[in-house]
């Protein structure tokens, strides 16, 4: 059982591949691996839960052939339980489902863990209170806190998200769930990442705000983010 009085391990990076350069995706993947990114983050959108479409099972399968890095699959879809299998999650992967999109949240988290051996995560939109987690804390390995409204890259941080991360960390540590990780997604710039880290975030979805920056090589941008989340 993690000890909340002990310092947490270093922050981890999960590059958001929807922000990668698809003209040279494999080269980006190699650079992300070389930068030691701990996960590859896939933003999956269905045009219904969020008003956008992005990545799908085919690109996941293609990236599986490019890297051994675990996947962090973020399902921004309604009825996620109907679609998880299509993304072929593996042990070591994370699968995040939205509490707002899933009628049977506890059963679906168990499906991710028991059915696929993957790490179940609950994703929360900015307005969703932490109370939705109260009866599934035993069924999840992490919580994905949206710092923007899901659906698009390039948005600005919703300031209340920092307070929400801190409140979540405190709630988890005080109730015997210090082992549950906090992931944050949206406008993770070096400056925001520092605030998010200080508030208690462990895993950072890095997209157009801090990693895929025009004219900035991935290794350089990754190093800057790493320094902010150390
Ligand atoms: C929101 C998206 C974005 C993206 C990261 O649904 O998931 O958070 O991954 O992109 P930036 O860094 O532009 O927020
Ligand atoms: Zn995401």
Coordinates of C-alpha atoms in Angstrom, one line a residue, residues 2-228:
X2 CA 1.5 3.4 -1.0
X3 CA 2.4 5.7 1.9
X4 CA 0.9 9.2 1.3
X5 CA 3.6 10.7 3.6
X6 CA 6.3 9.6 1.1
X7 CA 7.3 11.7 -1.9
X8 CA 5.6 10.4 -5.1
X9 CA 7.7 9.1 -7.9
X10 CA 8.7 11.3 -10.8
X11 CA 6.0 12.6 -13.2
X12 CA 5.3 10.5 -16.3
X13 CA 4.6 11.6 -19.9
X14 CA 1.8 10.2 -22.1
X15 CA 2.1 11.9 -25.5
X16 CA -1.3 12.6 -27.2
X17 CA -0.8 11.0 -30.6
X18 CA -3.8 12.9 -32.0
X19 CA -1.3 15.9 -32.0
X20 CA 1.6 14.0 -33.7
X21 CA 2.7 14.7 -37.2
X22 CA 0.9 12.0 -39.2
X23 CA 3.1 12.6 -42.2
X24 CA 6.0 11.0 -40.2
X25 CA 4.2 9.2 -37.4
X26 CA 6.8 6.5 -37.0
X27 CA 9.6 9.1 -36.7
X28 CA 7.6 10.9 -34.0
X29 CA 7.0 7.6 -32.2
X30 CA 10.8 6.9 -32.3
X31 CA 11.5 10.3 -30.9
X32 CA 8.9 9.9 -28.1
X33 CA 10.4 6.5 -27.2
X34 CA 13.9 8.1 -27.1
X35 CA 12.5 10.8 -24.8
X36 CA 11.4 8.0 -22.5
X37 CA 7.7 8.6 -22.7
X38 CA 6.0 6.1 -20.4
X39 CA 2.7 5.7 -22.4
X40 CA 1.3 6.5 -25.9
X41 CA -2.0 8.3 -25.3
X42 CA -4.8 7.7 -27.8
X43 CA -7.7 10.1 -27.8
X44 CA -10.7 8.2 -29.2
X45 CA -13.7 10.3 -30.0
X46 CA -17.1 9.2 -31.4
X47 CA -18.7 12.5 -32.4
X48 CA -21.4 11.9 -29.9
X49 CA -19.9 12.1 -26.4
X50 CA -17.7 14.8 -27.8
X51 CA -18.3 16.8 -31.0
X52 CA -15.2 15.5 -32.8
X53 CA -13.7 12.4 -34.4
X54 CA -10.0 11.5 -34.1
X55 CA -8.2 8.1 -33.8
X56 CA -9.6 4.6 -34.2
X57 CA -8.6 0.9 -33.8
X58 CA -6.7 0.8 -37.1
X59 CA -4.2 3.5 -36.0
X60 CA -3.8 1.7 -32.6
X61 CA -3.0 -1.5 -34.4
X62 CA -0.5 0.3 -36.7
X63 CA 1.2 1.9 -33.7
X64 CA 1.4 -1.4 -31.9
X65 CA 3.7 -2.5 -34.7
X66 CA 5.9 0.5 -34.2
X67 CA 6.5 0.4 -30.4
X68 CA 6.5 -1.7 -27.3
X69 CA 5.5 1.4 -25.2
X70 CA 2.3 0.7 -23.3
X71 CA -0.9 2.4 -24.5
X72 CA -3.1 4.9 -22.6
X73 CA -6.4 4.6 -24.3
X74 CA -8.8 7.5 -23.6
X75 CA -12.3 6.6 -24.7
X76 CA -14.3 9.7 -25.2
X77 CA -17.3 7.7 -26.4
X78 CA -20.8 6.8 -25.2
X79 CA -21.3 3.2 -24.0
X80 CA -17.5 2.5 -23.8
X81 CA -18.2 -1.0 -22.7
X82 CA -19.4 -1.8 -26.3
X83 CA -16.1 -0.7 -27.8
X84 CA -13.2 -1.5 -25.5
X85 CA -12.4 -4.9 -27.1
X86 CA -12.0 -3.2 -30.5
X87 CA -8.8 -1.5 -29.2
X88 CA -7.3 -4.8 -28.0
X89 CA -6.0 -3.6 -24.6
X90 CA -3.1 -5.5 -23.1
X91 CA -1.7 -5.9 -19.6
X92 CA 0.3 -2.7 -18.8
X93 CA -2.0 -0.5 -20.9
X94 CA -4.3 2.0 -19.3
X95 CA -8.0 2.3 -20.4
X96 CA -9.8 5.4 -19.3
X97 CA -13.6 5.6 -19.6
X98 CA -15.7 8.6 -18.8
X99 CA -18.0 8.4 -15.8
X100 CA -20.5 10.6 -17.7
X101 CA -20.7 8.2 -20.6
X102 CA -21.0 4.8 -18.8
X103 CA -24.2 3.6 -17.1
X104 CA -22.6 0.6 -15.5
X105 CA -19.2 2.1 -14.4
X106 CA -18.2 -0.5 -11.9
X107 CA -18.9 -3.4 -14.2
X108 CA -17.0 -1.8 -17.0
X109 CA -14.0 -1.0 -14.9
X110 CA -14.0 -4.7 -13.8
X111 CA -14.2 -5.7 -17.5
X112 CA -11.0 -3.7 -18.2
X113 CA -9.1 -5.2 -15.3
X114 CA -10.4 -8.8 -15.3
X115 CA -11.2 -9.2 -19.0
X116 CA -8.1 -7.5 -20.5
X117 CA -5.6 -7.3 -17.6
X118 CA -5.3 -3.6 -18.3
X119 CA -5.3 -0.7 -15.8
X120 CA -8.8 0.8 -15.4
X121 CA -9.1 4.6 -15.2
X122 CA -12.1 6.8 -14.7
X123 CA -12.0 10.1 -16.7
X124 CA -13.9 13.1 -15.4
X125 CA -15.0 16.1 -17.3
X126 CA -14.2 19.5 -15.7
X127 CA -17.7 19.9 -14.2
X128 CA -18.0 16.4 -12.8
X129 CA -17.6 16.2 -9.0
X130 CA -15.2 13.7 -7.4
X131 CA -18.1 12.0 -5.6
X132 CA -18.8 9.8 -8.6
X133 CA -15.6 7.9 -7.6
X134 CA -16.7 7.1 -4.1
X135 CA -18.0 3.5 -4.8
X136 CA -15.4 2.5 -7.5
X137 CA -12.1 3.3 -5.8
X138 CA -11.4 -0.4 -5.4
X139 CA -11.9 -1.0 -9.1
X140 CA -9.6 1.6 -10.6
X141 CA -5.8 2.2 -10.9
X142 CA -6.1 5.9 -11.8
X143 CA -8.3 8.9 -12.4
X144 CA -8.0 11.1 -15.5
X145 CA -8.8 14.7 -14.7
X146 CA -9.8 16.7 -17.8
X147 CA -8.2 20.2 -17.6
X148 CA -10.2 21.2 -20.7
X149 CA -13.6 20.2 -22.0
X150 CA -12.8 17.0 -24.0
X151 CA -12.8 17.0 -27.8
X152 CA -10.2 19.3 -29.1
X153 CA -6.5 20.0 -28.8
X154 CA -5.3 23.6 -28.4
X155 CA -7.8 24.6 -25.6
X156 CA -7.0 26.7 -22.5
X157 CA -6.7 25.3 -19.0
X158 CA -9.9 25.5 -16.9
X159 CA -8.4 27.0 -13.7
X160 CA -10.7 25.0 -11.4
X161 CA -8.9 21.8 -12.6
X162 CA -5.8 22.6 -10.5
X163 CA -8.0 22.8 -7.4
X164 CA -9.7 19.6 -8.5
X165 CA -6.4 17.7 -8.8
X166 CA -5.4 18.8 -5.3
X167 CA -8.8 17.9 -3.8
X168 CA -8.6 14.5 -5.5
X169 CA -5.1 13.8 -4.2
X170 CA -6.1 14.7 -0.7
X171 CA -9.2 12.6 -0.9
X172 CA -7.3 9.5 -2.2
X173 CA -4.4 9.9 0.3
X174 CA -6.8 10.3 3.3
X175 CA -9.0 7.3 2.4
X176 CA -6.3 4.7 1.9
X177 CA -6.1 5.0 -1.9
X178 CA -2.6 6.7 -2.2
X179 CA -1.7 4.1 -4.8
X180 CA -4.3 5.5 -7.2
X181 CA -2.6 7.7 -9.8
X182 CA -3.9 11.0 -11.1
X183 CA -3.6 11.7 -14.9
X184 CA -4.3 15.1 -16.3
X185 CA -5.3 15.8 -19.9
X186 CA -5.5 19.2 -21.6
X187 CA -3.3 22.3 -22.0
X188 CA -0.3 20.6 -20.4
X189 CA 2.3 23.3 -21.0
X190 CA 5.5 23.4 -19.0
X191 CA 4.0 26.2 -16.9
X192 CA 0.6 24.4 -16.3
X193 CA 2.4 21.1 -15.8
X194 CA 4.3 22.6 -12.8
X195 CA 1.0 23.7 -11.2
X196 CA -0.6 20.3 -12.0
X197 CA 2.4 18.4 -10.5
X198 CA 2.4 20.6 -7.4
X199 CA -1.3 19.8 -7.0
X200 CA -0.6 16.1 -7.1
X201 CA -0.7 14.8 -10.7
X202 CA 1.4 11.8 -11.7
X203 CA 0.8 11.3 -15.4
X204 CA 0.6 14.1 -18.0
X205 CA -1.1 13.9 -21.4
X206 CA 1.3 16.0 -23.5
X207 CA -0.1 17.4 -26.8
X208 CA 0.0 20.6 -28.7
X209 CA 0.6 22.7 -25.6
X210 CA 3.9 21.2 -24.5
X211 CA 5.2 18.4 -26.7
X212 CA 4.2 18.8 -30.3
X213 CA 5.3 22.4 -30.8
X214 CA 6.0 23.8 -34.3
X215 CA 9.7 24.2 -34.8
X216 CA 10.6 22.6 -31.5
X217 CA 12.2 19.1 -31.7
X218 CA 10.4 16.5 -29.6
X219 CA 13.5 15.7 -27.4
X220 CA 13.8 19.4 -26.5
X221 CA 10.1 19.9 -25.7
X222 CA 10.0 16.6 -23.8
X223 CA 13.0 17.7 -21.7
X224 CA 11.3 21.0 -20.8
X225 CA 8.2 19.1 -19.7
X226 CA 10.2 16.6 -17.7
X227 CA 11.9 19.4 -15.8
X228 CA 8.4 20.9 -15.0

